[in-house]
Coordinates of C-alpha atoms in Angstrom, one line a residue:
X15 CA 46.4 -166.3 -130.8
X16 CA 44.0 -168.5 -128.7
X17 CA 42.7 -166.7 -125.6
X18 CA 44.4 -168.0 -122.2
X19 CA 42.6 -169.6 -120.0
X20 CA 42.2 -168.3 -116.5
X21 CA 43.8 -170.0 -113.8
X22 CA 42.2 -170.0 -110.4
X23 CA 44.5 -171.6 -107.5
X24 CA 42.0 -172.5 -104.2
X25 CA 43.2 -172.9 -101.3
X26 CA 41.9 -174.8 -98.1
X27 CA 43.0 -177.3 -95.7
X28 CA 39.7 -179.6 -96.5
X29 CA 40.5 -181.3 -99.4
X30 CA 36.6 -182.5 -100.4
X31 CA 36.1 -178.5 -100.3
X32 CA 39.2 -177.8 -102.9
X33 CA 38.0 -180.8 -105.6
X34 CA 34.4 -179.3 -105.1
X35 CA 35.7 -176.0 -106.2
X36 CA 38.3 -177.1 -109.1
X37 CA 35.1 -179.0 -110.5
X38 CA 32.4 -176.2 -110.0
X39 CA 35.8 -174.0 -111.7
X40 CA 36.4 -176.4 -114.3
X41 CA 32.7 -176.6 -115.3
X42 CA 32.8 -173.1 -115.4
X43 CA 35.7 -172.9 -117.8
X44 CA 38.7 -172.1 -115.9
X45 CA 41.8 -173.4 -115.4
X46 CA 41.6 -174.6 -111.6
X47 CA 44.1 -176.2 -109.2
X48 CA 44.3 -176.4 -105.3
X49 CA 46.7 -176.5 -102.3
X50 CA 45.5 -177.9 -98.6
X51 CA 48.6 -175.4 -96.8
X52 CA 49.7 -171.7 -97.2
X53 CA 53.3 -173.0 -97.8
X54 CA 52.5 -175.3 -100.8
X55 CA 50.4 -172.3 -102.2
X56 CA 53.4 -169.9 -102.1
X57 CA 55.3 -172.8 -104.1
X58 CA 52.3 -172.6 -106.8
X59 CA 52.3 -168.9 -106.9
X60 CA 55.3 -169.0 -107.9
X61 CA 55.7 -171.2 -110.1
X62 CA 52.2 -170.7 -112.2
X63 CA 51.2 -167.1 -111.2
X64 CA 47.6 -167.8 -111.6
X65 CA 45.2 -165.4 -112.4
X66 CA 42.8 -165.5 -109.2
X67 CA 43.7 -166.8 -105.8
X68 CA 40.8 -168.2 -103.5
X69 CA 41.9 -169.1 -99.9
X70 CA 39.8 -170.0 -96.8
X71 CA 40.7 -167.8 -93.8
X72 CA 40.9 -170.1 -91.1
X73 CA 43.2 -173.1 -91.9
X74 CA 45.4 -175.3 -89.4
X75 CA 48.3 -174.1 -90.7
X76 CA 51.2 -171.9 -90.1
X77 CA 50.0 -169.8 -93.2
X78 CA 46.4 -168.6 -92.8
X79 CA 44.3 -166.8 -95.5
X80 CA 45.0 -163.6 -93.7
X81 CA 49.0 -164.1 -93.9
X82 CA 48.5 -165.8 -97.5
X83 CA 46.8 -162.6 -98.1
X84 CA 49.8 -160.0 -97.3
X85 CA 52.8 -161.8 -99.0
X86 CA 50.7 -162.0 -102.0
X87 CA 49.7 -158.9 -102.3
X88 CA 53.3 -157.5 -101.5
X89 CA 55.2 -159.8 -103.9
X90 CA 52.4 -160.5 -106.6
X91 CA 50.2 -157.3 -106.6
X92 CA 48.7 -158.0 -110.1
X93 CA 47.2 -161.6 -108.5
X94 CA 43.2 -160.8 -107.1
X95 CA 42.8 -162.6 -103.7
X96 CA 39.5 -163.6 -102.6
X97 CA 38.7 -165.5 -99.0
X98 CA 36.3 -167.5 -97.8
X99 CA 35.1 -167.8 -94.0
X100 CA 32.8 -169.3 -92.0
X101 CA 34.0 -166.5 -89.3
X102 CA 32.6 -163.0 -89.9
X103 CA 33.8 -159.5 -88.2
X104 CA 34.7 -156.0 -88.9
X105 CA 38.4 -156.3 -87.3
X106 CA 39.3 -158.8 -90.3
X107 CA 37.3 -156.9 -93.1
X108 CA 38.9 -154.0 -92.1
X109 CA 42.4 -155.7 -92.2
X110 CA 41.7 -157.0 -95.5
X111 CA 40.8 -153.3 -97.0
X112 CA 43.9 -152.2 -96.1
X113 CA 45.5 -155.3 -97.6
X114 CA 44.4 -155.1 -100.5
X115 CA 41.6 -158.4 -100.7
X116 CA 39.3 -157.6 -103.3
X117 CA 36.5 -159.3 -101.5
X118 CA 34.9 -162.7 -99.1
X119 CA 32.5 -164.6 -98.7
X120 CA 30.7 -166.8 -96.3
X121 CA 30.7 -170.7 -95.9
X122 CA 28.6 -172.7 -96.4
X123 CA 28.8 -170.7 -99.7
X124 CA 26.7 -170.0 -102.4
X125 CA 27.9 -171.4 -105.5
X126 CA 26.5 -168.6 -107.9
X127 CA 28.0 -166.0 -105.7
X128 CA 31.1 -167.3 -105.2
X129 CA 31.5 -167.7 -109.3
X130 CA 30.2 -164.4 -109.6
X131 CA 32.9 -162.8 -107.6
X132 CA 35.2 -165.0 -109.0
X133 CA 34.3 -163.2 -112.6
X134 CA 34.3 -159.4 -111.5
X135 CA 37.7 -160.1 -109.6
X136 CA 39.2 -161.0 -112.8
X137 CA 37.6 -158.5 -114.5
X138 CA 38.8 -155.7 -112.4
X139 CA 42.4 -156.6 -111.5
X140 CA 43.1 -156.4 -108.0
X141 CA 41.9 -153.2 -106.2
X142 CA 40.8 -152.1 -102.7
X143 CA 38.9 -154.7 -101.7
X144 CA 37.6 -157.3 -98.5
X145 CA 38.2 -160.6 -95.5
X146 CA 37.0 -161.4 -92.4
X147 CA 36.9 -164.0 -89.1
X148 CA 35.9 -162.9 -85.7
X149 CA 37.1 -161.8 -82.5
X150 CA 33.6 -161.4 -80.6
X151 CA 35.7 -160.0 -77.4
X152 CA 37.1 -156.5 -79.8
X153 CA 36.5 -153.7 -77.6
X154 CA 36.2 -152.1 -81.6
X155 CA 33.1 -154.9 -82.6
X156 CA 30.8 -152.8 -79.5
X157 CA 28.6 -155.6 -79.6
X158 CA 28.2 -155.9 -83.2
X159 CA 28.1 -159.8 -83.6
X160 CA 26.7 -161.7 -86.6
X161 CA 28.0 -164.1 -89.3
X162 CA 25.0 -164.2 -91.7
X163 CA 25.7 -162.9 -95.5
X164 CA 23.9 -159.1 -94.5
X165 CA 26.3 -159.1 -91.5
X166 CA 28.6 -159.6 -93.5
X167 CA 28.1 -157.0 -95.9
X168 CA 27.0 -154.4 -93.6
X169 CA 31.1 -155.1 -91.8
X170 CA 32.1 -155.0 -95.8
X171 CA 30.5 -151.3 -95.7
X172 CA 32.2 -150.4 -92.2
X173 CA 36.0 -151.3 -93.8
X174 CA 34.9 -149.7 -96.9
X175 CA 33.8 -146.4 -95.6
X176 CA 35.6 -146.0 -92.8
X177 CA 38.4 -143.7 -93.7
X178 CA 36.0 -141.5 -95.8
X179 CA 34.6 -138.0 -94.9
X180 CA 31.7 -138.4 -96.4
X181 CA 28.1 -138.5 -94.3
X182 CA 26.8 -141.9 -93.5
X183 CA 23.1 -142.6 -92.9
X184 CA 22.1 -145.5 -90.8
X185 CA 18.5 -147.2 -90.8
X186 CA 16.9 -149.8 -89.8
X187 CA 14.4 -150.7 -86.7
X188 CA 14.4 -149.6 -83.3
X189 CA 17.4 -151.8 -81.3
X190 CA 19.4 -153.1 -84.6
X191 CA 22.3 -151.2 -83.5
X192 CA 22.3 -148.3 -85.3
X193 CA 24.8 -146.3 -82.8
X194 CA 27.2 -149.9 -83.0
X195 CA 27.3 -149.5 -86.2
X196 CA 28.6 -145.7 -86.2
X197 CA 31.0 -146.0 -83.4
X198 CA 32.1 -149.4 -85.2
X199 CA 32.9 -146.8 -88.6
X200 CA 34.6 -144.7 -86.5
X201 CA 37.0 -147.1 -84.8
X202 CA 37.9 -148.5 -87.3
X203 CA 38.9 -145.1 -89.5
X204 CA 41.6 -142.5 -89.2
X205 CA 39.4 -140.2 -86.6
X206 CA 39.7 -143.1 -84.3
X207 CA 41.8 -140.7 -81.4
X208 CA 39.4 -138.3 -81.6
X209 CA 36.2 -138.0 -80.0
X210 CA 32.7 -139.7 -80.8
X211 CA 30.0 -137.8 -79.5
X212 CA 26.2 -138.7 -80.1
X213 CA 23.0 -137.3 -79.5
X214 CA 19.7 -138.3 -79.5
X215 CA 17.6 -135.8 -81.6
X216 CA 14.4 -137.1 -80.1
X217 CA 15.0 -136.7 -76.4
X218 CA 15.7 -132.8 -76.5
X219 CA 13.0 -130.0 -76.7
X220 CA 14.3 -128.1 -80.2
X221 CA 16.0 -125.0 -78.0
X222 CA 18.0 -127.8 -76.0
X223 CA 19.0 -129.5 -79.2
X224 CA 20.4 -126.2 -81.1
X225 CA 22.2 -125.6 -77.8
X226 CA 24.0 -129.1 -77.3
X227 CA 24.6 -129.1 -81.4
X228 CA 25.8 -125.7 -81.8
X229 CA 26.7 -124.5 -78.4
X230 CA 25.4 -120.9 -77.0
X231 CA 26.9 -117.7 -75.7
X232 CA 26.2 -116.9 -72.2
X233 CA 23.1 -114.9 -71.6
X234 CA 21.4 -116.3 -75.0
X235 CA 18.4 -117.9 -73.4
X236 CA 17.4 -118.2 -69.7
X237 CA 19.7 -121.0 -68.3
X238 CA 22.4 -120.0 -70.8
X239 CA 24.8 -119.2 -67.4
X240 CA 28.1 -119.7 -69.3
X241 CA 29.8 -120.2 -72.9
X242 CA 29.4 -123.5 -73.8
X243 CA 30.9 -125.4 -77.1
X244 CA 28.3 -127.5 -79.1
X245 CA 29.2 -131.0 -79.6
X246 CA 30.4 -130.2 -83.5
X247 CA 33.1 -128.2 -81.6
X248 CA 33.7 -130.8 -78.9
X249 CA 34.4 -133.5 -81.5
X250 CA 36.8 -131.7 -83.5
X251 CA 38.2 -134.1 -86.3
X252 CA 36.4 -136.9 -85.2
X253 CA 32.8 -137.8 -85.3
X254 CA 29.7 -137.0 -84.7
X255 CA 26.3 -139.7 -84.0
X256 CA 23.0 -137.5 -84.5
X257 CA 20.5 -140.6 -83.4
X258 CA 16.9 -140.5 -84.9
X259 CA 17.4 -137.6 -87.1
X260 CA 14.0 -137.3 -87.9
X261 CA 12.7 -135.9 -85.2
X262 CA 14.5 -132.6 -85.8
X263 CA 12.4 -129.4 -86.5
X264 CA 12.1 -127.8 -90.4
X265 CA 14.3 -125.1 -88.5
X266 CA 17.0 -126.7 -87.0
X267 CA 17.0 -129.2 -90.3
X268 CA 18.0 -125.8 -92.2
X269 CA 20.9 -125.3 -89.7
X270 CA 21.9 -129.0 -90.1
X271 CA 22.2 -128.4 -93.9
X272 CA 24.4 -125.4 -93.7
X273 CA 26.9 -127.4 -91.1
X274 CA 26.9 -130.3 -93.5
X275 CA 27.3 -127.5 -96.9
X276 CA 29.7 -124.6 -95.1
X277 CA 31.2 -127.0 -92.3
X278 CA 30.7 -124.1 -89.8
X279 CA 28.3 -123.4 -87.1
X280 CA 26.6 -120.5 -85.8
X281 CA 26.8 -120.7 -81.2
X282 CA 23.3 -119.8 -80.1
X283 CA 23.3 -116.2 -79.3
X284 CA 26.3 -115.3 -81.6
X285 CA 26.4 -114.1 -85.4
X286 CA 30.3 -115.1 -85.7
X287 CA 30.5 -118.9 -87.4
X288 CA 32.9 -121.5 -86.1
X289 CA 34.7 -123.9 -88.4
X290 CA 34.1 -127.7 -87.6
X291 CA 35.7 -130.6 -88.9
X292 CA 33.7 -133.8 -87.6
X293 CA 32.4 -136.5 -89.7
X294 CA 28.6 -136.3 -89.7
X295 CA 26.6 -140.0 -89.3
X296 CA 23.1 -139.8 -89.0
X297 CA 20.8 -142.5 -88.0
X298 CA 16.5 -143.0 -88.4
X299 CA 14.2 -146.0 -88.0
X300 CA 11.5 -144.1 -90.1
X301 CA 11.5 -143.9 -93.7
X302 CA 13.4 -140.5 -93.9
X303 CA 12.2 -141.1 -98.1
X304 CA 8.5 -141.1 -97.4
X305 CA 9.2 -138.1 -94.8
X306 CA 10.6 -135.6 -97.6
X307 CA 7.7 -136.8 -100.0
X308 CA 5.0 -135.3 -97.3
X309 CA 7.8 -132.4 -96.7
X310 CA 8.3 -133.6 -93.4
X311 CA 11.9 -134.1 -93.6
X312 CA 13.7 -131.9 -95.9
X313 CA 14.8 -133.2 -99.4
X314 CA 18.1 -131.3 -99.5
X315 CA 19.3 -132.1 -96.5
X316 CA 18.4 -136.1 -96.9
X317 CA 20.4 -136.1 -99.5
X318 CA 23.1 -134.4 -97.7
X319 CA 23.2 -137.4 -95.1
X320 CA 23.1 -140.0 -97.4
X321 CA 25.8 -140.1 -99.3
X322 CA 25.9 -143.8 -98.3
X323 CA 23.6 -146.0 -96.6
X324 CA 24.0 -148.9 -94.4
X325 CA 20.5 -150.9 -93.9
X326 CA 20.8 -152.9 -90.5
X327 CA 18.3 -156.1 -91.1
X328 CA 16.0 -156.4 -88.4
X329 CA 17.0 -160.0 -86.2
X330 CA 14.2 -161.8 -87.5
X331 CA 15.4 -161.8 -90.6
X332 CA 18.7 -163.1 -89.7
X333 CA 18.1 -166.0 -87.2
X334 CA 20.9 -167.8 -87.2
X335 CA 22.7 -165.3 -85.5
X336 CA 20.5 -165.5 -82.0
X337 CA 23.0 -168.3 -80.7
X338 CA 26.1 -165.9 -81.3
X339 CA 24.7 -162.9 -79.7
X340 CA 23.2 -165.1 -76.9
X341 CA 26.7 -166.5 -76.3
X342 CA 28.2 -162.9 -76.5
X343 CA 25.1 -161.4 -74.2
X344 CA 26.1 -164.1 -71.5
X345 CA 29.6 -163.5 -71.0
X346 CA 28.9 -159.5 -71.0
X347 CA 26.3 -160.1 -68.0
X348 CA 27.1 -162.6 -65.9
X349 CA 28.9 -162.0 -62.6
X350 CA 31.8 -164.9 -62.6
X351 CA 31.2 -168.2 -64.8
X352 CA 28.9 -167.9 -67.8
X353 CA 25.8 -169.2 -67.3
X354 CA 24.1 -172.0 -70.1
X355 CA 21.0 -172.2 -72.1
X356 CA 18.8 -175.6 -72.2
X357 CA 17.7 -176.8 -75.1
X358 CA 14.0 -175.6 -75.0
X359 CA 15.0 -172.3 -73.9
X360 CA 17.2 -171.8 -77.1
X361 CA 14.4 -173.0 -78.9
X362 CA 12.4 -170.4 -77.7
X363 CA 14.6 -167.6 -78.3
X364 CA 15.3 -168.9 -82.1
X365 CA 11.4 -168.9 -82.7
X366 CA 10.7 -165.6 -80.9
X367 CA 10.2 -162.6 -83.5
X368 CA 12.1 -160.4 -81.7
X369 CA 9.7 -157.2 -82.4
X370 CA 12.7 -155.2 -79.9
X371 CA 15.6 -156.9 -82.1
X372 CA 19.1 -157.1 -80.3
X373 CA 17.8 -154.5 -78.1
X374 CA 15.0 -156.8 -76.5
X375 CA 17.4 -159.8 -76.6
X376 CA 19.8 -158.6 -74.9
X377 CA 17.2 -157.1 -72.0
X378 CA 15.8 -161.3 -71.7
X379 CA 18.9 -162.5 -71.5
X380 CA 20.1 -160.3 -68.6
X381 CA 16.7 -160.8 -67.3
X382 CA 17.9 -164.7 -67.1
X383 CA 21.1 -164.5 -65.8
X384 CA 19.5 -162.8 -62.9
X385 CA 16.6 -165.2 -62.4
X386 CA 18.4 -168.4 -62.9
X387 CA 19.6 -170.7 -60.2
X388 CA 22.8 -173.3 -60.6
X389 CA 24.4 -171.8 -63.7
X390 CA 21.7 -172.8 -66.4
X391 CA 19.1 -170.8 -68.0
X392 CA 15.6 -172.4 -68.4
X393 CA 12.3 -172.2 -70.4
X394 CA 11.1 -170.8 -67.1
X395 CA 13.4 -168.0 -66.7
X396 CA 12.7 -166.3 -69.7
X397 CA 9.4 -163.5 -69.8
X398 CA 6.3 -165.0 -71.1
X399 CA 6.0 -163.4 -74.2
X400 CA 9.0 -165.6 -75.1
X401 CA 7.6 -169.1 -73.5
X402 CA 4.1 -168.4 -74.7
X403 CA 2.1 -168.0 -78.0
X404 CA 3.2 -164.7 -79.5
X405 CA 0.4 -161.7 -78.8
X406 CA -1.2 -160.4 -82.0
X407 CA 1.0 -157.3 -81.8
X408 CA 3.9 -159.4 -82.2
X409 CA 5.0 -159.6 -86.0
X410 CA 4.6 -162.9 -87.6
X411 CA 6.9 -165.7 -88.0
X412 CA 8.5 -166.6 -91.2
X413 CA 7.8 -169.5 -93.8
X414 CA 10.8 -171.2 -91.8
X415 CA 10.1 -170.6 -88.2
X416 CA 6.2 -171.4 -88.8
X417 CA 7.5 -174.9 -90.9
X418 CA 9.2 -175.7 -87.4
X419 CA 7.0 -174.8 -85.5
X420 CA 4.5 -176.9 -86.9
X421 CA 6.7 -179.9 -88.0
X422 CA 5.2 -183.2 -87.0
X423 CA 1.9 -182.0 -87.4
X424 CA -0.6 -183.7 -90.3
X425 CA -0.9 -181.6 -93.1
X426 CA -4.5 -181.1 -95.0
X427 CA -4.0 -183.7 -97.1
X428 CA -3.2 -186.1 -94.1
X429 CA -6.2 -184.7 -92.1
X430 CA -8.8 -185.1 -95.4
X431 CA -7.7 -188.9 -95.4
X432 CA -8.2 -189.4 -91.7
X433 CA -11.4 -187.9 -91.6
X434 CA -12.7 -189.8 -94.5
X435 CA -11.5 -193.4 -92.9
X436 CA -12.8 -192.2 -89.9
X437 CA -16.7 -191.8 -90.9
X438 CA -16.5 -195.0 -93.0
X439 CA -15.6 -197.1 -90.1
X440 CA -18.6 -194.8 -88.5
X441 CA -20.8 -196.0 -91.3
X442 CA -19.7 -199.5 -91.3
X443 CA -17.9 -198.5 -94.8
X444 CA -21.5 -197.6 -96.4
X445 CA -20.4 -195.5 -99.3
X446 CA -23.8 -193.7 -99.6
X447 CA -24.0 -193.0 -96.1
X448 CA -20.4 -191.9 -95.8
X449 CA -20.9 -189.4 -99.0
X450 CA -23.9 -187.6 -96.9
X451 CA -21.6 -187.0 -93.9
X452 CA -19.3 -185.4 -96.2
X453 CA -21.6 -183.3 -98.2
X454 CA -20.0 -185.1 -101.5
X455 CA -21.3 -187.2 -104.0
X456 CA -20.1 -190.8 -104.3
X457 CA -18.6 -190.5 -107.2
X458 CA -16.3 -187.3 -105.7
X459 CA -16.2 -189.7 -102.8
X460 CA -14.0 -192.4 -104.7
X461 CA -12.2 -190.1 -106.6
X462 CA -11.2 -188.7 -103.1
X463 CA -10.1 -192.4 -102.2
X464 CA -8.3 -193.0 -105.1
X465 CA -6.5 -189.4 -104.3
X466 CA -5.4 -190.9 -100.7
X467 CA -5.4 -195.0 -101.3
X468 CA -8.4 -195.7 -99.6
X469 CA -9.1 -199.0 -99.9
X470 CA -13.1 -199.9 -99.2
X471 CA -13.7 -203.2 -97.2
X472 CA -16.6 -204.9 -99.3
X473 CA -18.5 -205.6 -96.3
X474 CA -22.1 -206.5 -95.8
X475 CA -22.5 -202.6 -94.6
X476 CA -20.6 -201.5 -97.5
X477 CA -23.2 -202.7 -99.7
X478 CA -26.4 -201.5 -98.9
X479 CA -28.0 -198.9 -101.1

C-alpha cells in the first residue's frame, strides 16, 4: 500500500504568502493547499482533514488564527495547528498552551525552521504546544516587550512552565529583566492569586537575609522585637523571586537547599520547622556554573534551582526590538500626549550598545521625556554617551551596527586605488617615480593597476626612465 502523502492546509489572508508556502511545501514533498479566510478553511477541514494546519495569527477576517485555533482543536483534535505571527507576546503563547497549538513562529520567517517544525508536528501528533500576537498595554507582560525569535522563545518558556512547580533559574545581564520574567511566569500560572514576593540576596547583610527568608522568633537577635513570618511563609502557595542568588553565604545556601529538598523552614531562633508551599525562581547575572566549579556556589543546590533555565539575551543582541520598547517606555513616562523620537535620535539609540540593557534604556528615555521641549525627542536630549563615540568601556558593536555605521565610507580596496591615482598625477604619471613613493616595484605597481583599472596616460612624464 503506497504511503499517503501529508497534507498541509496554510492559511493567510496574503495570498503571495500562501503560493510561497504550497511551493516551499510541494518542493518539500507534501501535499499542500491554502485558504486566504478562517471560514473557507473550516470548509477545507472538513472536507479533506489535512494532516497539518498552518494559519497566520492576525488576519482581516472574522476568523483569526487564534479562533481557527480553538474550533480545530475542539472538533478535530488529531489535526496539529501551527501559527505564524509577526506579533509576539506571552498573553497569546500562553492562550495557545492551553489550546492546544503545538507551536509558532515569527514572520518574516525562516524557511528551514518553519519546515522543520512542520516535520516534528507531524511526527508527534498534536500535543501541548504554542501562539502569540501582542498586547504591549497587559498589566501581565510587566514591561516584557520584544518580537525577535529569542523573545519569542523565552514567552514560549513562560506559557510552558508556568503552571509547573518546579524551580526556575533566570540569567542573563544586569537590566534584561530577570524579575519581568518571574512575575510574567507567575501571572500567567495557577498561583496567580497568591502572592509574589522577591528579594534581593545582595542588598541584605547574611543575618538580615535568614531573617526576611525564614522569619525569626522574638528575642533571637538584637532587633528581633516581635514574631515575624519569613517571606516563604508570607507567600504561601504562590511564589517566591530570590534576585541575584549568588550572593548568598555557603551557610545560608545549605538552608536554601533544605527549603527547596524538605519544603519547610526553620524561623530564626526556633528549632520547630514550618511547612511552605511557594514556587521557588531564582535569578543571577554571574555564571552560577563557573561559581560551583571554584566551590563558590554550591553544586547541589544549583542543581536544585535549575530544573529549567530561561537565558534573557542581552539588548544588543536583539536590536530590532529598541523601537518597541522605546514606543512602550514613552507612553509609560510621559505626563499627557506621548512625546516622538526624530530620526537621528532613533538612530542613535539603535546603534548604542546598551552596556545597561532595558535597564539603561529605559533610564534615557525618561531622561528625554523630561528634557525635551514641544513633544519631540532630539539627538540633543539624549546623554552623551549615546550622541557621542562610545568610551572604551562600552562593549563593541556588532558586524551589523559597525557595517552601518560605516556605510558610505571607501573601503581598502577603494582607498589603495585612490592613493595610487593620486601620486601618479603627483609624478606626472612617471611609473618609476610613482613605484618609489609606494615602496613597490614597477612591476607590483601594474599588477596593482591592473587589480583596480588604472589606466596610465602615456604622457611625456610617463616616459622618462
Amino acid at each position: 500500500m503506497p504511503r499517503k502523502i501529508p497534507h498541509i492546509l496554510t492559511v493567510d489572508d496574503d495570498p503571495v504568502t500562501c503560493e510561497l508556502l504550497c511551493e516551499v511545501f510541494t518542493r518539500e514533498g507534501f501535499a499542500a493547499t491554502f485558504a486566504n479566510c478562517g471560514e473557507d478553511t473550516l470548509v477545507e477541514v472538513a472536507r479533506h482533514r489535512p494532516d497539518l494546519l498552518l494559519t497566520d495569527v492576525r488576519m482581516k477576517t472574522r476568523l483569526d488564527g487564534l479562533a481557527l485555533l480553538e474550533i480545530v482543536r475542539r472538533e478535530y483534535p488529531m489535526i496539529p495547528v501551527v501559527l505564524m505571527t509577526a506579533f509576539g507576546s506571552i498573553e497569546t503563547a500562553v492562550r495557545a498552551v492551553k489550546e492546544g497549538a503545538f507551536d509558532y513562529i515569527s514572520k518574516p520567517f525562516n524557511i528551514d525552521e518553519l519546515v522543520a517544525i512542520v516535520r516534528r508536528a507531524l511526527t508527534r501528533g498534536p500535543g501541548k504546544q504554542l501562539a502569540s500576537e501582542i498586547d504591549e498595554e497587559d498589566e501581565r507582560s510587566a514591561g516584557l516587550i520584544g518580537r525577535t525569535p529569542a523573545m519569542l522563545e523565552i514567552y514560549k518558556m513562560i506559557a510552558r512552565v508556568s503552571d509547573s512547580r518546579a524551580a526556575v533559574l533566570v540569567t542573563g545581564e544586569s537590566g534584561t529583566g530577570k524579575e519581568l520574567v518571574a512575575r510574567a511566569i507567575h501571572n500567567h500560572g495557577s498561583r496567580s492569586a497568591a502572592p509574589f514576593v522577591a528579594v534581593n540576596c545582595g542588598a541584605l547583610t547574611e543575618t538580615l537575609l535568614e531573617s526576611e527568608l525564614f522569619g525569626h522568633l522574638k528575642g533571637s537577635f538584637t532587633g528581633a522585637i516581635a514574631n515575624k513570618r519569613g517571606i516563604f511563609e508570607q507567600a504561601g502557595e504562590g511564589t517566591v523571586f530570590l534576585d541575584e542568588i549568588s550572593e548568598t553565604s555557603p551557610s545560608l545556601q545549605v538552608k536554601l537547599l533544605r527549603v527547596l529538598q524538605e519544603r519547610e523552614v526553620v524561623p530564626v531562633g526556633s528549632t520547630e520547622p514550618v511547612r511552605v508551599g511557594a514556587r521557588v525562581i531564582a535569578a543571577s547575572n554571574s555564571d552560577l556554573e563557573k561559581l560551583s566549579a571554584t566551590r563558590a556556589f554550591r553544586e547541589d543546590l544549583l542543581y536544585r534551582l535549575n530544573v529549567i533555565q530561561l537565558h534573557l539575551p542581552p539588548l544588543r543582541e536583539r536590536p530590532e526590538d529598541i523601537p518597541l520598547l522605546v514606543t512602550h517606555f514613552l507612553r509609560k513616562h510621559a505626563d499627557g500626549s506621548t512625546p516622538v523620537l526624530d530620526e537621528k535620535a532613533m538612530q542613535c539609540l539603535a546603534s548604542y550598545a546598551w552596556p545597561g540593557n532595558v535597564r539603561e534604556l529605559e533610564n534615557v528615555i525618561e531622561r528625554a521625556i523630561t528634557l525635551s521641549q514641544g513633544g519631540v525627542i532630539s539627538n540633543d536630549d539624549l546623554p552623551p554617551r549615546i550622541r557621542l563615540p562610545q568610551s572604551n568601556g562600552t562593549p563593541p558593536l556588532s558586524a551589523d551596527d559597525l557595517a552601518g555605521l560605516f556605510s558610505g565610507l571607501p573601503n581598502l580596496d577603494e582607498i589603495e586605488r585612490r592613493y595610487i591615482l593620486h601620486v601618479l598625477d603627483a609624478t606626472g604619471n612617471n611609473r618609476k617615480r610613482t613605484a618609489e613613493i609606494l615602496g613597490i616595484n614597477r612591476k607590483t605597481l601594474y599588477r596593482m593597476a591592473a587589480r583596480f583599472a588604472i589606466e596610465f596616460n602615456l604622457t611625456s612624464a610617463s616616459l622618462r626612465s
